[in-house]
PDB file of C-alpha atoms in Angstrom:
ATOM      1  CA  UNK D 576     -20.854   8.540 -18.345  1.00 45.00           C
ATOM      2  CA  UNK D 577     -24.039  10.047 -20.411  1.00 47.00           C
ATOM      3  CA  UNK D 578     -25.334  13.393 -19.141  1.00 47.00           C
ATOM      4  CA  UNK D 579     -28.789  13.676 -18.873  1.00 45.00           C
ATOM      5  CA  UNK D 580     -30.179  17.460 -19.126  1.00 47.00           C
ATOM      6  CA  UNK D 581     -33.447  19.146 -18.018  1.00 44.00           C
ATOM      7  CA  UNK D 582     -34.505  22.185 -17.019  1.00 46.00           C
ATOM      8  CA  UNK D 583     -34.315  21.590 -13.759  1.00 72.00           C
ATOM      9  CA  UNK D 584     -31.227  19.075 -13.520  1.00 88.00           C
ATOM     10  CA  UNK D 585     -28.640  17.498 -14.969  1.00 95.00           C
ATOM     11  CA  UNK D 586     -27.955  13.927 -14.114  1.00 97.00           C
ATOM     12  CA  UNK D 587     -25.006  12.111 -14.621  1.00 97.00           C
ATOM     13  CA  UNK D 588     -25.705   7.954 -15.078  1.00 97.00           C
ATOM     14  CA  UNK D 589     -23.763   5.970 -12.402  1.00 98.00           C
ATOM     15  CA  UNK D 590     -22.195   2.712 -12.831  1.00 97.00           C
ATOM     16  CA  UNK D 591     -24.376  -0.393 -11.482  1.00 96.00           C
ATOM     17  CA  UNK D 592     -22.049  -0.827  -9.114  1.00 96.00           C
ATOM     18  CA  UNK D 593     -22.350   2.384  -7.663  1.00 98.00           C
ATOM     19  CA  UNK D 594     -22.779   2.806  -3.505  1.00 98.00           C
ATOM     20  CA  UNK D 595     -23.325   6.256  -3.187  1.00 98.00           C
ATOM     21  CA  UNK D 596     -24.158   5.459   0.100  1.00 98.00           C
ATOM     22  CA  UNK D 597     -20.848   3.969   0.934  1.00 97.00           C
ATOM     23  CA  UNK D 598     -19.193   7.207  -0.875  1.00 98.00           C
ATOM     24  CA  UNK D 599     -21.164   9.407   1.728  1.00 98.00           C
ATOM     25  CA  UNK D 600     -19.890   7.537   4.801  1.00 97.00           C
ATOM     26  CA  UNK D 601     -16.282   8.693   3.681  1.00 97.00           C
ATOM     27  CA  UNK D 602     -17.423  11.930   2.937  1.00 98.00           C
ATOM     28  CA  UNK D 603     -19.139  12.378   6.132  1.00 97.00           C
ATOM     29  CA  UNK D 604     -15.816  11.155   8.008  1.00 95.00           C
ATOM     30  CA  UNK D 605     -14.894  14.224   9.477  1.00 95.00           C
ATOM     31  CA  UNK D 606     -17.429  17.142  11.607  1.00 95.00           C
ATOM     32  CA  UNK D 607     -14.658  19.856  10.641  1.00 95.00           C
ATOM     33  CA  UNK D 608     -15.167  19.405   6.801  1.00 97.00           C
ATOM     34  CA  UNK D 609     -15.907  23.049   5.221  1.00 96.00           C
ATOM     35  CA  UNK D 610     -15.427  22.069   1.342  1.00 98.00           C
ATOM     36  CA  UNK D 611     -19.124  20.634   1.440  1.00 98.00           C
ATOM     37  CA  UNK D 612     -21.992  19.804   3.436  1.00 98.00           C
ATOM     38  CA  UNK D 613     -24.215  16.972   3.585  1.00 98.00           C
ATOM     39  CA  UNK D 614     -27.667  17.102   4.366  1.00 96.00           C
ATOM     40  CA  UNK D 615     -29.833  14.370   4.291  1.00 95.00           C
ATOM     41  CA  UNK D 616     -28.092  12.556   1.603  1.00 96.00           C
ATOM     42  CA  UNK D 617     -26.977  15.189  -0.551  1.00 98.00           C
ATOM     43  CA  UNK D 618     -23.868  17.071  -1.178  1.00 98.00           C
ATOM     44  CA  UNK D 619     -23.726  20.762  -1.476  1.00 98.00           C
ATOM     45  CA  UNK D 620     -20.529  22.421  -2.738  1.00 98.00           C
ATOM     46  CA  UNK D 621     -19.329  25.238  -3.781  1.00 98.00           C
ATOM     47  CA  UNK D 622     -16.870  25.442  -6.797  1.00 98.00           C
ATOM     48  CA  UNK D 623     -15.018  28.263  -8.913  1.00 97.00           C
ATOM     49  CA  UNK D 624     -15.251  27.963 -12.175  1.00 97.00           C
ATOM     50  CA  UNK D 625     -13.741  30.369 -14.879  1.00 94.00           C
ATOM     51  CA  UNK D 626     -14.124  33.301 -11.780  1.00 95.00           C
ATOM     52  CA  UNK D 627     -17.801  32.705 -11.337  1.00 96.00           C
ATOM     53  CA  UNK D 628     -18.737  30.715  -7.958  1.00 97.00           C
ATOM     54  CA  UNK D 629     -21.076  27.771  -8.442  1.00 96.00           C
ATOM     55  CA  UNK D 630     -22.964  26.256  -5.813  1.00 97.00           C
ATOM     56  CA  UNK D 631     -24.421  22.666  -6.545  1.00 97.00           C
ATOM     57  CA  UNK D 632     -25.966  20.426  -4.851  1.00 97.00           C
ATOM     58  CA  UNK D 633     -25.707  16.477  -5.507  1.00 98.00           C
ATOM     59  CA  UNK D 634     -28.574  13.792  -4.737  1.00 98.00           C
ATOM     60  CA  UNK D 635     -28.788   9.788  -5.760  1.00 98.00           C
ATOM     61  CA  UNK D 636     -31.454   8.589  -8.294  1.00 97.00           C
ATOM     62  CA  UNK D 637     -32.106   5.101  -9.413  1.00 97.00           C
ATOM     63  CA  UNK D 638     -29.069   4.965 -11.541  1.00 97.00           C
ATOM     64  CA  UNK D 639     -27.896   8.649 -11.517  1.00 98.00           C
ATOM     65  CA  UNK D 640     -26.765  10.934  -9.802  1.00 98.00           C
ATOM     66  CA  UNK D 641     -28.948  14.537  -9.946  1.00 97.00           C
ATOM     67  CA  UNK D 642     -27.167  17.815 -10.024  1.00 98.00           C
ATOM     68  CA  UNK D 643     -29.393  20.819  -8.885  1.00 97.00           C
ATOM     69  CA  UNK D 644     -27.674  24.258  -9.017  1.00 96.00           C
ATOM     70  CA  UNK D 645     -30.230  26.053  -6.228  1.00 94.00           C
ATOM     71  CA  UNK D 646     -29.011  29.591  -6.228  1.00 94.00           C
ATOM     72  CA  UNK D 647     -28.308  30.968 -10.074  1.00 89.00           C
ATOM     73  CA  UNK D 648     -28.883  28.744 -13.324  1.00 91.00           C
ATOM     74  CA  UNK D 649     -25.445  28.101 -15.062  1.00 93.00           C
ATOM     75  CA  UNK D 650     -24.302  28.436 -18.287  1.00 94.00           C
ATOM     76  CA  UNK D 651     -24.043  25.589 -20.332  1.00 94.00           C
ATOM     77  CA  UNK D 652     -20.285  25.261 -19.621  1.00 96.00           C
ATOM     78  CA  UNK D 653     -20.035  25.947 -15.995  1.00 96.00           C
ATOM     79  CA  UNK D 654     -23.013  22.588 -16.375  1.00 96.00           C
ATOM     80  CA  UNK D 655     -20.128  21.062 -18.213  1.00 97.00           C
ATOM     81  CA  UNK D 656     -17.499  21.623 -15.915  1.00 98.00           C
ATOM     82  CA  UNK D 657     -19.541  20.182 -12.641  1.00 98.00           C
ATOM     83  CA  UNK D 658     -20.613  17.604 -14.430  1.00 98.00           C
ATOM     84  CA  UNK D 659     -16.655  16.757 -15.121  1.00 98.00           C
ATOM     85  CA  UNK D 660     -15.917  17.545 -11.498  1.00 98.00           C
ATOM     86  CA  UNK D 661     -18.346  15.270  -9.831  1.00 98.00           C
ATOM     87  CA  UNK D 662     -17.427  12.149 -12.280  1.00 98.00           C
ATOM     88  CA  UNK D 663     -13.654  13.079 -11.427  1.00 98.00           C
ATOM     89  CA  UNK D 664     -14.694  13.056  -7.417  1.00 98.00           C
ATOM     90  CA  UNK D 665     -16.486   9.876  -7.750  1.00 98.00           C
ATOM     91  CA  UNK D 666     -14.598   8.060  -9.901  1.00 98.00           C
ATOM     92  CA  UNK D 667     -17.336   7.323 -11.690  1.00 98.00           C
ATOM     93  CA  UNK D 668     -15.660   6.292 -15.340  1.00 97.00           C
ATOM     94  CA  UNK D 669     -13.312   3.707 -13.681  1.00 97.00           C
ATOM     95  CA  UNK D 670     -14.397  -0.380 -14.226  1.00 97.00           C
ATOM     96  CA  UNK D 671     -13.821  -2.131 -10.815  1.00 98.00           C
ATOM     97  CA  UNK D 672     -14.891  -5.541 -12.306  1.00 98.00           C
ATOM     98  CA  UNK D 673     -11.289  -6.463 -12.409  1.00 98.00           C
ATOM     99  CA  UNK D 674     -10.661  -5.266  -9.013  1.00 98.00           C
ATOM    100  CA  UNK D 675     -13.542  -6.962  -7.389  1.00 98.00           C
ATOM    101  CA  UNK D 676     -12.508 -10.545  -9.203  1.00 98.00           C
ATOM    102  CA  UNK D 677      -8.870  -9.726  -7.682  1.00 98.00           C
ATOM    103  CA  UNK D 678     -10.071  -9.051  -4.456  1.00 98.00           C
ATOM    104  CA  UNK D 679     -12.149 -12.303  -4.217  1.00 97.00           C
ATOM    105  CA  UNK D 680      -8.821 -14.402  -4.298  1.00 96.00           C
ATOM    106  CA  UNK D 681      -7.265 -12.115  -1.435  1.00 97.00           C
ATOM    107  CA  UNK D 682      -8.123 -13.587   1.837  1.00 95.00           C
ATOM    108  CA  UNK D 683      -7.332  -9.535   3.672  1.00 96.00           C
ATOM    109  CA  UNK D 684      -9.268  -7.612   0.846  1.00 97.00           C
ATOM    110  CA  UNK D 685     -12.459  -9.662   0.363  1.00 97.00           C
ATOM    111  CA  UNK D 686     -13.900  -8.943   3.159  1.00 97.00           C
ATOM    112  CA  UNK D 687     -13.753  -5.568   3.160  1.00 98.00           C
ATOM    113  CA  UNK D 688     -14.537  -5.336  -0.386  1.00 98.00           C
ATOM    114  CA  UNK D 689     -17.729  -7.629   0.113  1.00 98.00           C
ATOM    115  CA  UNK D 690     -18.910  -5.224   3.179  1.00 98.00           C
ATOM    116  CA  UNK D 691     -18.177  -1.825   1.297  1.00 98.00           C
ATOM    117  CA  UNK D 692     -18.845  -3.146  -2.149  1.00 98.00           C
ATOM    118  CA  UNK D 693     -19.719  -0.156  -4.199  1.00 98.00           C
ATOM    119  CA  UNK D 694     -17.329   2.739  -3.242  1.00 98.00           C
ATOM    120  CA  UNK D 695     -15.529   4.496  -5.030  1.00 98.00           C
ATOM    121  CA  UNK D 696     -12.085   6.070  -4.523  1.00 98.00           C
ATOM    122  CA  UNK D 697     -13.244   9.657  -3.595  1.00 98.00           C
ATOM    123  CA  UNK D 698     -10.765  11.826  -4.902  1.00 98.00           C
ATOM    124  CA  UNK D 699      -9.647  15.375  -4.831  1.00 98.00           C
ATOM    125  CA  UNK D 700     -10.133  16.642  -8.404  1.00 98.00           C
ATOM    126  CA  UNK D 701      -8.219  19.885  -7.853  1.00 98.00           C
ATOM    127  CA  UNK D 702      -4.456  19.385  -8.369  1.00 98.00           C
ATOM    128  CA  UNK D 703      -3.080  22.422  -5.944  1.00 98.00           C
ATOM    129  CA  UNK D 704      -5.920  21.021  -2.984  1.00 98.00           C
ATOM    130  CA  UNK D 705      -4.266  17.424  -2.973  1.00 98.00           C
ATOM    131  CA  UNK D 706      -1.001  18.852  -3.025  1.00 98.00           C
ATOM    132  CA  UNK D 707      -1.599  21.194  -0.111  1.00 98.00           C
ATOM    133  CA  UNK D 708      -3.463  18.369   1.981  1.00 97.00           C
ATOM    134  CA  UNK D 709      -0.814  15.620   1.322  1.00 97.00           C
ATOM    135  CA  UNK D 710       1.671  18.571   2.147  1.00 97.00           C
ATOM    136  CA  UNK D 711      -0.900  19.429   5.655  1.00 96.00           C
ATOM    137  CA  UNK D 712      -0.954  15.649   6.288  1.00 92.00           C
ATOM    138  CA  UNK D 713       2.432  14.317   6.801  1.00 92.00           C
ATOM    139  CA  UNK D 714       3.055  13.467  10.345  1.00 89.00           C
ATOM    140  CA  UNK D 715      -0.015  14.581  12.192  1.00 92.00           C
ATOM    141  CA  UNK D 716      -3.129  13.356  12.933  1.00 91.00           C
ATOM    142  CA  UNK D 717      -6.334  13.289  11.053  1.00 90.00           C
ATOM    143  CA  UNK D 718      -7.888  15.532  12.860  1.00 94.00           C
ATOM    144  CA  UNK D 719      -5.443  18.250  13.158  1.00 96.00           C
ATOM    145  CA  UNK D 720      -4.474  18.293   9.955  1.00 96.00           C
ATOM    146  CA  UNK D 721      -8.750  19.231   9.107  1.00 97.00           C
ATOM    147  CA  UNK D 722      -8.401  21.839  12.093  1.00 97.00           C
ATOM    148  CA  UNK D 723      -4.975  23.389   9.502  1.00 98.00           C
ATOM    149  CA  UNK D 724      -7.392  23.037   6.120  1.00 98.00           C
ATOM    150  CA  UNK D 725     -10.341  24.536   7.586  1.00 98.00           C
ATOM    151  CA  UNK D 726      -8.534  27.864   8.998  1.00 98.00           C
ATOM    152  CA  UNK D 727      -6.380  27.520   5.216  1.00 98.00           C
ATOM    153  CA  UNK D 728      -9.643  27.642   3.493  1.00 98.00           C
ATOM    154  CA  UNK D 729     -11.445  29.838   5.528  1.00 98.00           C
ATOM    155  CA  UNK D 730      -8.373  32.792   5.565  1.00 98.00           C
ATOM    156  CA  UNK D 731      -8.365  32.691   1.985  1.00 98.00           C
ATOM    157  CA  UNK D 732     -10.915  30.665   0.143  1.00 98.00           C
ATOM    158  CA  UNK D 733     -13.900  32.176  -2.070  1.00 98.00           C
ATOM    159  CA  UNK D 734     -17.608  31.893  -0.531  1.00 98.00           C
ATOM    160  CA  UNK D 735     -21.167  32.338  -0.539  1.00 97.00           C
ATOM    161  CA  UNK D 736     -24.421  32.148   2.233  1.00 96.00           C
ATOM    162  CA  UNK D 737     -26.892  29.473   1.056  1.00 96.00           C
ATOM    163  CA  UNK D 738     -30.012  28.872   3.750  1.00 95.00           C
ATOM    164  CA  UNK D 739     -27.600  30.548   6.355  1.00 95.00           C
ATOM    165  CA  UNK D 740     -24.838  28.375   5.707  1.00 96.00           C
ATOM    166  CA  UNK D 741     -20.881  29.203   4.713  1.00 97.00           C
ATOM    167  CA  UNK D 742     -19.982  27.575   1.429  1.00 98.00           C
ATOM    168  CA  UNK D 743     -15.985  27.694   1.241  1.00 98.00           C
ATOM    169  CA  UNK D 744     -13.897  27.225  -2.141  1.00 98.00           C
ATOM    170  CA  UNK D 745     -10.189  25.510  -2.081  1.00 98.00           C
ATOM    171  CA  UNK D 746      -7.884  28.660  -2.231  1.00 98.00           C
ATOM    172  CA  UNK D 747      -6.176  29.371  -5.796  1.00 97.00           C
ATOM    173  CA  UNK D 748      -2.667  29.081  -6.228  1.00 98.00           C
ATOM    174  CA  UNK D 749      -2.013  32.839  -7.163  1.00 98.00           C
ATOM    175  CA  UNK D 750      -3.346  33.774  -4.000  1.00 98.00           C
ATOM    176  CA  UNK D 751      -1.497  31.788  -1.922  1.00 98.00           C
ATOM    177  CA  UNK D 752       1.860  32.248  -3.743  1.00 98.00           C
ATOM    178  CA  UNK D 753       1.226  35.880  -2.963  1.00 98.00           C
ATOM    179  CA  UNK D 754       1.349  35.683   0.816  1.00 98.00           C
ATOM    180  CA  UNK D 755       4.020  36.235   3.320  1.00 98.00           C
ATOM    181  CA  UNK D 756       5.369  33.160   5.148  1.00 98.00           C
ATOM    182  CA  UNK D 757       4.176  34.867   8.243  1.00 98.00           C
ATOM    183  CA  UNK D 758       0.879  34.373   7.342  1.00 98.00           C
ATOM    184  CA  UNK D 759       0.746  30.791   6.849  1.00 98.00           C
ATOM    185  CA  UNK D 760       2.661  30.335   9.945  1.00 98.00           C
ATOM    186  CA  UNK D 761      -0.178  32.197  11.910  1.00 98.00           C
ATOM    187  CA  UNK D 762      -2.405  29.127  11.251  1.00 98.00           C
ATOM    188  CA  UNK D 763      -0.314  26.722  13.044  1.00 97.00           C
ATOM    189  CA  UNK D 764       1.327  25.397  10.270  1.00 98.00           C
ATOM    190  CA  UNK D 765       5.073  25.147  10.801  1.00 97.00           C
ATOM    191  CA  UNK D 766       7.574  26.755   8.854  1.00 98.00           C
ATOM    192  CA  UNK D 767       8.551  24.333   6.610  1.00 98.00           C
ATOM    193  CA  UNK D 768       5.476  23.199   5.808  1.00 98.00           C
ATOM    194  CA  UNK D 769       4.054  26.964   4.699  1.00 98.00           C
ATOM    195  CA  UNK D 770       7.479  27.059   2.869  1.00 98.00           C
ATOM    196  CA  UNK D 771       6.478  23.841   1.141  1.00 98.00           C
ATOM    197  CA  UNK D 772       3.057  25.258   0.485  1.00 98.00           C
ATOM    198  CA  UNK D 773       4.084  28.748  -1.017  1.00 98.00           C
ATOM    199  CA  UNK D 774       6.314  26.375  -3.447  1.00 98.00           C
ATOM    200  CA  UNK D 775       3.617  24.578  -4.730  1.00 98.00           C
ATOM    201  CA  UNK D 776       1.369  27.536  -4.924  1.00 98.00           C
ATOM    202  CA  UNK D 777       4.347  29.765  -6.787  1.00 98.00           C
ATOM    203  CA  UNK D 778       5.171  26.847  -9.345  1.00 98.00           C
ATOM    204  CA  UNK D 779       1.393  26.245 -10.256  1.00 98.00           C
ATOM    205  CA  UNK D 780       0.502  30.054 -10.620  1.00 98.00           C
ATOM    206  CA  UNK D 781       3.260  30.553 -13.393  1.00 97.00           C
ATOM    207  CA  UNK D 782       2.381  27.198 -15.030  1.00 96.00           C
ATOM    208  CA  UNK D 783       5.136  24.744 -14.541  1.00 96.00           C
ATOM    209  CA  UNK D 784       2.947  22.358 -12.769  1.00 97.00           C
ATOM    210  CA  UNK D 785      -0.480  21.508 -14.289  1.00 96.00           C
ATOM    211  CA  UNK D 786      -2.680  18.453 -13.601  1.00 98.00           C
ATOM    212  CA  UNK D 787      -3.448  17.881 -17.414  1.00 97.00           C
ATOM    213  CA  UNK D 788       0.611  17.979 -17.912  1.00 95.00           C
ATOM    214  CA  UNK D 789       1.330  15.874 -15.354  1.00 97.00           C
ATOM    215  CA  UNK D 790      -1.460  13.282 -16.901  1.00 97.00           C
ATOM    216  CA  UNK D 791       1.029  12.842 -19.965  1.00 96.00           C
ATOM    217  CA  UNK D 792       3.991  11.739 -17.927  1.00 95.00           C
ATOM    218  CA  UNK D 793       5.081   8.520 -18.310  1.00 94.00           C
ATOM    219  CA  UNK D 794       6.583   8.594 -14.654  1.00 96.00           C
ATOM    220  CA  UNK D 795       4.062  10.798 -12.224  1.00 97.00           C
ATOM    221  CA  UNK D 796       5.692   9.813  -9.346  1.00 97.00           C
ATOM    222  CA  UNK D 797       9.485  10.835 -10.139  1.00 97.00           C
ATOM    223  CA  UNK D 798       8.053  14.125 -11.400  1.00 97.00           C
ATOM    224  CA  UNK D 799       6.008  14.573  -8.103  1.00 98.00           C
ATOM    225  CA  UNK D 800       9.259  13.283  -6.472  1.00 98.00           C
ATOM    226  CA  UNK D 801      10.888  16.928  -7.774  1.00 97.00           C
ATOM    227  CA  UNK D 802       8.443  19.248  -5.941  1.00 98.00           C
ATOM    228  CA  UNK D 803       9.784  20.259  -2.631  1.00 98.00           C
ATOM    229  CA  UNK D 804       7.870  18.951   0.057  1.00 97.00           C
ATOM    230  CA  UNK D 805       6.516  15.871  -1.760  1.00 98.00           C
ATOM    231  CA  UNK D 806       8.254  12.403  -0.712  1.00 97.00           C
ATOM    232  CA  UNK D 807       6.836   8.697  -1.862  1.00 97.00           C
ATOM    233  CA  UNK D 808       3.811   8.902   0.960  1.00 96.00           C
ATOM    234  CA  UNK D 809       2.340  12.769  -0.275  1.00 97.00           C
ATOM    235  CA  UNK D 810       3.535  11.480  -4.593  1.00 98.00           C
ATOM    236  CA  UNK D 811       1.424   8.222  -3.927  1.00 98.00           C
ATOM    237  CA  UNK D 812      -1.608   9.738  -2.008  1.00 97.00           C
ATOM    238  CA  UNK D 813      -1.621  12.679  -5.038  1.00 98.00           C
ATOM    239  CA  UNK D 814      -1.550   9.592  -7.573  1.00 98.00           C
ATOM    240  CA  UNK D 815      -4.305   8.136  -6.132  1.00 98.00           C
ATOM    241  CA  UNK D 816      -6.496  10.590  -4.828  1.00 98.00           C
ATOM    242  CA  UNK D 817      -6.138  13.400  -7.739  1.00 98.00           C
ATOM    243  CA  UNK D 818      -4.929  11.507 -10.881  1.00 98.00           C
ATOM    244  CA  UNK D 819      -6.600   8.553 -10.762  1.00 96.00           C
ATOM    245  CA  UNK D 820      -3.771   6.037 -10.958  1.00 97.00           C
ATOM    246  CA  UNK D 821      -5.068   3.103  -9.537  1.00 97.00           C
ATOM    247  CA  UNK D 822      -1.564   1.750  -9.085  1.00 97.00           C
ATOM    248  CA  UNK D 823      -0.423   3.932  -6.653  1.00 98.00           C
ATOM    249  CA  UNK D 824      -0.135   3.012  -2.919  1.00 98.00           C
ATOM    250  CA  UNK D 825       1.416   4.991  -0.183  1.00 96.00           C
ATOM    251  CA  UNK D 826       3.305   1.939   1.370  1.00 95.00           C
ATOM    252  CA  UNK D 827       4.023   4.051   4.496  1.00 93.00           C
ATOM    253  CA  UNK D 828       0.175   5.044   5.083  1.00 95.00           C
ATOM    254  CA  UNK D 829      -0.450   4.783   8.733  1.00 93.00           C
ATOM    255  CA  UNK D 830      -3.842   4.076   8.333  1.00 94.00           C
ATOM    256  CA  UNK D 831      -3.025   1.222   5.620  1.00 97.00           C
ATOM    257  CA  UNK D 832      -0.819  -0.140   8.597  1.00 97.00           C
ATOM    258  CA  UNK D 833      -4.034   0.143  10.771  1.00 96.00           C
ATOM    259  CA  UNK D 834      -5.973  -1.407   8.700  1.00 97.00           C
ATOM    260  CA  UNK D 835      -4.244  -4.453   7.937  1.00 98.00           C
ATOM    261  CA  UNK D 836      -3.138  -5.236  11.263  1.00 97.00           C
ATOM    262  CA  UNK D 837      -6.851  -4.833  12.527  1.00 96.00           C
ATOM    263  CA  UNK D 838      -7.825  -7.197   9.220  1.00 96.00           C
ATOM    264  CA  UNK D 839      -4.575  -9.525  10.172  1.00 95.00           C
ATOM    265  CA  UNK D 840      -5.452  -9.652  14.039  1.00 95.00           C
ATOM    266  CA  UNK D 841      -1.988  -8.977  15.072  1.00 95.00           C
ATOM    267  CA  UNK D 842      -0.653  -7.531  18.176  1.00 97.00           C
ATOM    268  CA  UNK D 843       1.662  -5.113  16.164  1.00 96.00           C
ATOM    269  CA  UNK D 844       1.695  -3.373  12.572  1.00 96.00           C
ATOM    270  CA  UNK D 845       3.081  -5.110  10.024  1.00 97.00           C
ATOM    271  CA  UNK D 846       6.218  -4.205   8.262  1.00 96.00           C
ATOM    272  CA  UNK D 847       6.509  -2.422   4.985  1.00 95.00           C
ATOM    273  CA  UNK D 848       8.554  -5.959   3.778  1.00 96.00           C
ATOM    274  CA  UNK D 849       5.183  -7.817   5.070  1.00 97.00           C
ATOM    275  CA  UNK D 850       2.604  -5.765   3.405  1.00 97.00           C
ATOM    276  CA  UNK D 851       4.636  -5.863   0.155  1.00 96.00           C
ATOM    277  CA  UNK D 852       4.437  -9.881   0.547  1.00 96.00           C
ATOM    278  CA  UNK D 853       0.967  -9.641   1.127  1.00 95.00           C
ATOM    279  CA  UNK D 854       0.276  -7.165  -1.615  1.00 97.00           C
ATOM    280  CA  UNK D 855       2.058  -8.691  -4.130  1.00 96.00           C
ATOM    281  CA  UNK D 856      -1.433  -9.476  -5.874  1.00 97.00           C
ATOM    282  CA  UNK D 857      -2.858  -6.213  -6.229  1.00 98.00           C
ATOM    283  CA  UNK D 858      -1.109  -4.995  -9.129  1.00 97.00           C
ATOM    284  CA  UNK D 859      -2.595  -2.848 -11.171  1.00 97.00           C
ATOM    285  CA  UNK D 860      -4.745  -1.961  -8.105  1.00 98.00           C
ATOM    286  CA  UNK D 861      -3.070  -1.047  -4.656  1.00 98.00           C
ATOM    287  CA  UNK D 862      -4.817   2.574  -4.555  1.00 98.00           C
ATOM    288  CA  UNK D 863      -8.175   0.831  -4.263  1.00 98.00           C
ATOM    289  CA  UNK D 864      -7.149  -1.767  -1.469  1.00 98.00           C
ATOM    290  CA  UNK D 865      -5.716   0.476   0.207  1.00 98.00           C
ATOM    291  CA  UNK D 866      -8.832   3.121   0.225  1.00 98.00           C
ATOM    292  CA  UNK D 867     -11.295   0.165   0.932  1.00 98.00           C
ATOM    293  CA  UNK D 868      -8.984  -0.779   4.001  1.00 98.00           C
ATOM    294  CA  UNK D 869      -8.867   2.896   5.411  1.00 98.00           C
ATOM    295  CA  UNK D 870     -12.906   2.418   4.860  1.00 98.00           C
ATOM    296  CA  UNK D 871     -12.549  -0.410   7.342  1.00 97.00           C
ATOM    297  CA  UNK D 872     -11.578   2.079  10.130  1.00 96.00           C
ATOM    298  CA  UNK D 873     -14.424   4.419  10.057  1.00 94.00           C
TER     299      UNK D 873
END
């Protein structure tokens, strides 16, 4: 992606492809979001970079997308670093064309693909905030498990007051690691879970788990596999959502299930044998059928 600087703005070129629209409508997916905002087609969010907070905000130009940093001008680094960020979130360096000619041959997929043509897998850039959300996730509902991240982030995120508005960062490991189970436990999140969390947070403050390491593994999964907490559904949705493997695919994803029996018109869910049959041609690309397919339920 080229970077495009002014005094003003930075904008980051988008590939033709590109439905930023489409990205917003998952974005937008849930009223108890409090890691951004969107206003009238733009993003604002806060982030914390190298112990400074940065508050951005993100519009769509023809063939760009503008970065506008509305309360203090930041250094040509902290630029840097947003810039990174927001192609990370967006997925922006990825080239679906081999997706899309995949999903033309799949009788489920095209479809979908044809009606959200454009979107990207929105991801979760920050390797300790995809951990602690898959951890959040597992067997509750969507919108309890937002209700858990949104007292989480507000009990001990960063923020700032923009036009009258809370802007929330993703806790840091260190603080978390530094809390008393009793604390984690007072935000409805049971015990094992906040034990699971304070694991994750303890092994990523003194460095054993990094997202750039973990990008060298030859095997992510098995090494997500060893964290405590982290089965094939939470090592999958990590994979996919945070390290940009576009081969991962949380077989066990209710939604997925959802989805495909909605897509399918069957009176049931399929079984995980049955959606392995009937995904045995999207090698290579699972993660991205399977976000499209949660798309389909919004």
């Amino acid at each position: 992606m080229k970077s495009i600087k002014s005094t003003q703005y930075t904008e980051i070129s988008t590939p033709v492809d590109f439905n930023y629209e489409e990205c917003l409508v998952h974005l937008g997916r849930s009223s108890q979001e409090n890691l951004y905002r969107i206003k009238e087609g733009k993003v604002i969010k806060l982030l914390k970079l190298n112990g400074e907070l940065v508050l951005f905000q993100l519009t769509s130009v023809p063939g760009a997308l503008r970065i506008e940093f509305p309360l203090n001008a930041p250094t040509p680094n902290e630029t840097k670093q947003v810039v990174a960020y927001i192609e990370d979130w967006f997925d922006l360096t990825t080239d679906l064309q081999e997706f899309y000619e995949m999903a033309e041959a799949e009788p489920v997929l095209n479809p979908v693909v044809q009606q959200y043509y454009g979107l990207r897998v929105i991801g979760v850039p920050d390797l300790f905030e995809a951990l602690v959300w898959a951890v959040m996730g597992q067997q509750i509902n969507l919108t309890f498990a937002y209700t858990l991240k949104k007292r989480f982030v507000e009990s001990y995120g960063d923020s700032v007051v923009y036009e009258g508005e809370t802007y929330w960062t993703f806790p840091h490991p260190e603080t978390i690691a530094a809390l008393p189970l009793a604390d984690l436990r007072a935000l409805q999140l049971t015990g094992r879970k906040s034990e699971y969390i304070l694991g994750i947070a303890s092994i990523m403050a003194i460095g054993d788990l990094n997202k750039e390491r973990l990008l060298q593994e030859p095997d992510m999964e098995s090494k997500l596999l060893e964290i405590r907490g982290v089965g094939a559904w939470s090592a999958n949705y990590v994979m996919m959502k945070c390290l940009h493997d576009a081969s991962a695919f949380p077989l066990a994803d209710v939604g997925l299930h959802n989805a495909l029996k909605a897509q399918l018109n069957m009176e049931r869910k399929p079984t995980i044998a049955e959606i392995s049959e009937l995904s045995a041609n999207w090698s290579g690309w699972e993660a991205y059928a399977t976000f499209y397919l949660w798309r389909s339920l919004l």
